[in-house]
Coordinates of C-alpha atoms in Angstrom, one line a residue:
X1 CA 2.0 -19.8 -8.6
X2 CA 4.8 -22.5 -8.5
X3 CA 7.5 -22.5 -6.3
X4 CA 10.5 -20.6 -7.7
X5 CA 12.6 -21.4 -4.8
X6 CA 13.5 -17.4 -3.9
X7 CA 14.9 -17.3 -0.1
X8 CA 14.4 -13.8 2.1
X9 CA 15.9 -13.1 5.6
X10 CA 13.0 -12.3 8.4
X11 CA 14.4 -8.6 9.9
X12 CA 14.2 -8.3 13.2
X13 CA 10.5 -6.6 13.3
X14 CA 9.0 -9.8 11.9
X15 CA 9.0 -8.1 8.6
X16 CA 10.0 -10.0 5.2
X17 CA 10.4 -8.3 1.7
X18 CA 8.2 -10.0 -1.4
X19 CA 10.6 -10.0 -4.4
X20 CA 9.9 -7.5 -7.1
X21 CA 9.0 -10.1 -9.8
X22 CA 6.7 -11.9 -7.5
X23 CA 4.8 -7.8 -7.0
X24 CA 4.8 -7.2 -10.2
X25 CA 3.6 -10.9 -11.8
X26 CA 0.7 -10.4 -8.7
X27 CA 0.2 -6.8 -9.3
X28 CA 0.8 -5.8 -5.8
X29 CA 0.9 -2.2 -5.1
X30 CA 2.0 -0.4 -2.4
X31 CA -0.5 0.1 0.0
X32 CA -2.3 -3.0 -0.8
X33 CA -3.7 -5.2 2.2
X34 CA -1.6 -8.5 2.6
X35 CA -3.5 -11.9 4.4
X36 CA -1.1 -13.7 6.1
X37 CA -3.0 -17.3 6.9
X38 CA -1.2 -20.1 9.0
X39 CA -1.0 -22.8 6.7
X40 CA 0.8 -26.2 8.3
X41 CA 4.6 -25.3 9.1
X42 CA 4.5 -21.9 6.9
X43 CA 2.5 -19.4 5.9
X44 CA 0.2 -17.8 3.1
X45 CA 0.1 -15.0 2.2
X46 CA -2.4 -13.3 -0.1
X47 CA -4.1 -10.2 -1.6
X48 CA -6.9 -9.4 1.0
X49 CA -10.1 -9.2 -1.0
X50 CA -12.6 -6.9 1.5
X51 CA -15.9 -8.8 -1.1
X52 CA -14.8 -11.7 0.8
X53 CA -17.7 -12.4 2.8
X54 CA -20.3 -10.1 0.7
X55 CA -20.7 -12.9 -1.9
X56 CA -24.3 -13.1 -1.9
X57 CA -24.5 -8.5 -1.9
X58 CA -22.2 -8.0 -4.4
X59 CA -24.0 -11.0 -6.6
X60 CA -27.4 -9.4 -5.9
X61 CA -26.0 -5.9 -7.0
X62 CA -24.2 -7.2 -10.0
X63 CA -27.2 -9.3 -11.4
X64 CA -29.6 -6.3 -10.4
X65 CA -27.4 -3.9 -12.3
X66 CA -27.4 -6.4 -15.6
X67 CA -31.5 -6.6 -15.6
X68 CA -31.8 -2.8 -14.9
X69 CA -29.8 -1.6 -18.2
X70 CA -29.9 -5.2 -20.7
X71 CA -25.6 -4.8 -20.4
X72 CA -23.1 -6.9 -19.0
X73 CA -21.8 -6.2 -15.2
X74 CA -18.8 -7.0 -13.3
X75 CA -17.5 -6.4 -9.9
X76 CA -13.6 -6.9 -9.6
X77 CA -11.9 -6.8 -6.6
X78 CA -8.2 -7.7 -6.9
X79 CA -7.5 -8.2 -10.2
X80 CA -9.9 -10.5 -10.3
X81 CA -13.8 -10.5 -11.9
X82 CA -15.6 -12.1 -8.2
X83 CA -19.6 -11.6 -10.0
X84 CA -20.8 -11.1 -13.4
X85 CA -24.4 -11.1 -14.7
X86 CA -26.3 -9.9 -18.1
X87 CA -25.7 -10.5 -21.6
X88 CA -22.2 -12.0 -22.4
X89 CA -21.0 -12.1 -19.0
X90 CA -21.1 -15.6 -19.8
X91 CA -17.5 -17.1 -18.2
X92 CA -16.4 -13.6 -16.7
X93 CA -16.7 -14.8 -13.3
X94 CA -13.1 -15.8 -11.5
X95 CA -11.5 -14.5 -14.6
X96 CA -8.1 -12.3 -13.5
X97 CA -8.7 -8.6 -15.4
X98 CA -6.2 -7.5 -17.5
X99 CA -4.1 -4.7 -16.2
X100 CA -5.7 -2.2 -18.0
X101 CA -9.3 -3.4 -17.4
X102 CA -8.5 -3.3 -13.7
X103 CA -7.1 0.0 -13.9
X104 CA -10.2 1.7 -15.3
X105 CA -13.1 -0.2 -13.1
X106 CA -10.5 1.1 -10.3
X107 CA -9.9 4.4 -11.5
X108 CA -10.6 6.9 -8.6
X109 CA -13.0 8.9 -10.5
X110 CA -14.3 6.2 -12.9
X111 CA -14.5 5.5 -16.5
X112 CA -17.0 5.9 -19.4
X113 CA -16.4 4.8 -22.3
X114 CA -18.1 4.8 -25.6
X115 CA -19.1 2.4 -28.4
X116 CA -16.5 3.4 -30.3
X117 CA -13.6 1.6 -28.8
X118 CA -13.4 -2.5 -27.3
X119 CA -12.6 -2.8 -23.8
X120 CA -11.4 -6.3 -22.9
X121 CA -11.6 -7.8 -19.6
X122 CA -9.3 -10.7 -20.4
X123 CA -7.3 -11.0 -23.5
X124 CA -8.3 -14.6 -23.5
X125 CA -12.0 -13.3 -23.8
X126 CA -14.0 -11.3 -26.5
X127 CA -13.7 -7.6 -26.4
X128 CA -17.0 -5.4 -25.4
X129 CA -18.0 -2.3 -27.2
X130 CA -18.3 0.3 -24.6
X131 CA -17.7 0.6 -21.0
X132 CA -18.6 2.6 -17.8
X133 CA -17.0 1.9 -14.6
X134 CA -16.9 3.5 -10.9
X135 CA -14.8 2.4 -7.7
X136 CA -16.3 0.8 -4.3
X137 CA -15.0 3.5 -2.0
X138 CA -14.8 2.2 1.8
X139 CA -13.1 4.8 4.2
X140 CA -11.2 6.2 1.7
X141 CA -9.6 3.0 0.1
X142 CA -10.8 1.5 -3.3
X143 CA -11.8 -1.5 -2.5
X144 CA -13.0 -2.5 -6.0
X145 CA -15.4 -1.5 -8.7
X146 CA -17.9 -2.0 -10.9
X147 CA -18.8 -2.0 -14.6
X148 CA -21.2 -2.2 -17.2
X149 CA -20.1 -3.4 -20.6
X150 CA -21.7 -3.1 -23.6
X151 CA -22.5 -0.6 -26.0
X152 CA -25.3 1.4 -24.3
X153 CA -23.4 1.2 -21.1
X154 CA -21.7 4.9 -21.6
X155 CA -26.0 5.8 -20.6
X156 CA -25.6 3.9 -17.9
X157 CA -23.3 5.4 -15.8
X158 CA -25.3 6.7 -13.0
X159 CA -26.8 3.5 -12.3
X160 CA -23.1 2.2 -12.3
X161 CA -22.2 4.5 -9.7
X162 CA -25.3 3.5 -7.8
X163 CA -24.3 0.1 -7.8
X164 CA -20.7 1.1 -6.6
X165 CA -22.4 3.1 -3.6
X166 CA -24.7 0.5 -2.7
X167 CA -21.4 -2.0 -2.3
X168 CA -19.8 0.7 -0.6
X169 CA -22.1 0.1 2.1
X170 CA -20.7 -3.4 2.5
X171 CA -24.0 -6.0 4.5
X172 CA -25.5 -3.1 5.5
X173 CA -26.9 -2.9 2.3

């Protein structure tokens, strides 16, 4: 994101308030984990991504899930698609999910979704017939999810929710 050259006092606590146009354009929630890196003579400050680290699970589970069912599968974590495997997964990876993409792989008790309607991961991207979706549920938090896409993914959804376990787990896996 550019500069946009917004200036915010430091309170006493150490605590600084991110303006509401920068939460929204970011999608930051409240509740939402912050990184604050040391970067030079500032700071950075990012959305913490808990896959960090897990690259190599979460790739593993991801490309296992797409052989297992002949559908596409994602794992998003932050607004953001961090593995895809299977048929037209093809340039998902790194992609930022639309809101309402995000929403439903995040959903606390999931999504399925049948052939009949086109889910869209980006609105830059072609639309998928078919979804179904479960969170990665760490100690409570959502931490991310997972989804098959694809129009015999809606049969899937156990093995989605597998998947979503199995990441859950975190290395142990």
């Amino acid at each position: 994101m550019a500069d946009i050259g917004i200036v915010r006092r430091m309170d006493e606590l150490g605590r600084i308030v991110i303006p509401k146009e920068i939460r929204r354009s970011l999608r930051l929630k409240v509740g939402d984990e912050m990184e604050i890196i040391p970067c030079g003579d500032g700071l950075r400050v990012k959305k913490h991504m808990r896959f960090d680290g897990m690259a190599g699970t979460v790739d593993g589970v991801v490309r296992a899930l797409a052989e297992a069912t002949g559908c596409a599968a994602v794992a998003v974590c932050a607004d953001k698609v961090v593995a895809a495997a299977g048929k037209g997964a093809e340039g998902l990876e790194g992609v930022r999910a639309a809101e309402e993409f995000s929403e439903l792989v995040t959903s606390r008790g999931g999504a399925v979704i049948g052939r009949e309607r086109e889910i869209s991961v980006n609105a830059a991207l072609p639309a998928f017939r078919g979804l179904a979706a479960r969170p990665v549920v760490q100690a409570g938090d959502i931490i991310g999810g997972v989804a098959l896409l694809g129009e015999k993914a809606a049969m899937h959804s156990d093995l989605v929710g597998f998947a979503a376990s199995a990441l859950a787990l975190g290395d142990e896996v």
